[in-house]
XYZ file of C-alpha atoms in Angstrom:
145
model
C 38.405 118.649 92.047
C 38.271 122.438 92.032
C 41.246 124.759 91.583
C 41.544 125.462 95.329
C 41.650 121.753 96.213
C 44.249 121.147 93.514
C 46.351 124.052 94.793
C 46.189 122.829 98.394
C 47.058 119.298 97.326
C 50.263 120.646 95.771
C 51.074 122.782 98.820
C 50.714 119.946 101.335
C 52.512 117.265 99.300
C 55.959 117.965 100.825
C 54.362 118.247 104.281
C 52.922 114.757 103.857
C 56.157 113.338 102.448
C 58.207 114.644 105.368
C 56.620 112.095 107.708
C 56.213 109.323 105.130
C 59.955 109.520 104.362
C 60.571 109.104 108.104
C 58.681 105.798 108.030
C 55.138 106.897 108.829
C 52.134 105.249 107.227
C 49.770 107.949 106.059
C 46.102 107.106 106.530
C 43.946 109.163 104.163
C 40.505 107.576 104.576
C 38.310 106.689 107.533
C 38.362 103.076 106.334
C 42.170 102.971 106.468
C 42.095 104.385 109.998
C 39.522 101.815 111.162
C 41.342 98.865 109.579
C 44.692 99.978 110.981
C 43.532 100.818 114.488
C 41.412 97.679 114.886
C 44.350 95.419 114.045
C 47.014 97.500 115.819
C 49.160 95.676 118.347
C 51.802 97.123 120.627
C 52.640 100.805 120.535
C 52.134 103.532 117.954
C 53.163 107.117 117.469
C 50.299 108.968 115.790
C 50.885 112.438 114.350
C 47.923 114.614 113.449
C 49.688 116.618 110.789
C 48.775 120.151 109.800
C 49.634 122.826 107.258
C 50.412 125.422 109.962
C 53.836 126.811 110.756
C 54.129 125.063 114.108
C 53.711 121.713 112.339
C 56.397 122.588 109.798
C 58.905 124.222 112.119
C 58.257 122.346 115.346
C 56.099 119.204 115.327
C 57.426 117.324 112.298
C 61.118 118.080 112.990
C 60.691 117.210 116.688
C 59.041 113.899 115.815
C 61.800 113.002 113.347
C 64.551 113.860 115.821
C 62.848 112.127 118.754
C 62.601 108.931 116.728
C 66.326 109.158 115.932
C 67.191 109.864 119.573
C 65.111 107.212 121.312
C 66.102 103.639 121.938
C 62.450 102.818 122.601
C 60.798 103.243 119.216
C 57.084 102.504 118.856
C 55.964 99.485 116.840
C 53.962 101.642 114.414
C 54.225 105.166 112.984
C 50.908 106.586 111.743
C 49.743 109.964 110.503
C 46.577 111.694 109.365
C 46.412 115.190 107.881
C 43.955 117.573 109.555
C 42.185 119.928 107.197
C 43.057 117.751 104.192
C 41.842 114.241 104.949
C 38.910 115.264 107.117
C 37.208 111.865 107.401
C 40.469 110.102 108.291
C 41.307 112.744 110.884
C 37.856 112.543 112.450
C 38.047 108.736 112.539
C 41.450 108.895 114.256
C 40.282 111.482 116.771
C 37.385 109.170 117.665
C 39.992 106.831 119.176
C 40.854 109.440 121.802
C 37.595 111.316 122.478
C 38.822 112.431 125.910
C 41.091 115.058 124.345
C 39.831 118.074 122.373
C 40.699 118.162 118.646
C 44.082 119.755 118.148
C 46.425 120.034 115.203
C 49.190 119.512 114.992
C 49.232 117.029 117.831
C 51.021 113.843 118.773
C 49.419 110.778 120.329
C 51.191 107.784 121.797
C 49.052 104.658 121.652
C 49.769 101.512 123.643
C 47.877 98.219 123.789
C 44.601 99.556 122.442
C 44.437 102.814 124.393
C 45.742 106.357 124.375
C 48.835 106.406 126.589
C 49.877 110.052 126.125
C 48.825 113.092 124.137
C 50.747 116.237 123.203
C 48.266 118.908 122.027
C 49.027 121.936 119.898
C 49.314 124.021 123.091
C 52.399 121.987 124.046
C 53.905 122.452 120.569
C 53.452 126.077 119.524
C 55.531 128.588 121.468
C 57.997 125.863 122.502
C 61.412 125.258 121.014
C 61.764 122.253 118.722
C 64.389 120.820 121.073
C 61.937 121.004 124.018
C 59.263 119.127 122.061
C 61.812 116.531 120.956
C 62.962 115.980 124.557
C 59.349 115.783 125.761
C 58.471 113.184 123.129
C 61.701 111.236 123.612
C 60.901 110.962 127.332
C 57.339 109.827 126.646
C 58.473 107.200 124.130
C 61.071 105.962 126.613
C 58.402 105.481 129.266
C 55.551 104.131 127.158
C 57.409 101.964 124.659
C 59.859 100.435 127.157
C 57.139 98.626 129.069
């Protein structure tokens, strides 16, 4: 591993832990993504994490708060890290090819299909509270069924 990779690994460690401490399973390889998605039942909240400011200040906090606020939690919490775990991120994005790659982004998966997708464009330039409310509403609709 070169010095740059080592540096970035140290920088993103707390960004990874923020979701893992919330209960997310971090998938770091394409194989982990395939195994997880092929055996997935019910609903899942999938966060495509990122090192950018809108992930740190908006997406991750909104996801954490939405999960605390909703009565309709998904069965699974999954995350991949764009720009860091490239193969895992690409493998996850292959499960929703109808949406352009976007990070950070939030996918809601239900019964083997993409039920809802919040791209970066609906995260940056919004208030954290707006994103939380948006996601809470989506979880309430998708996970209640």
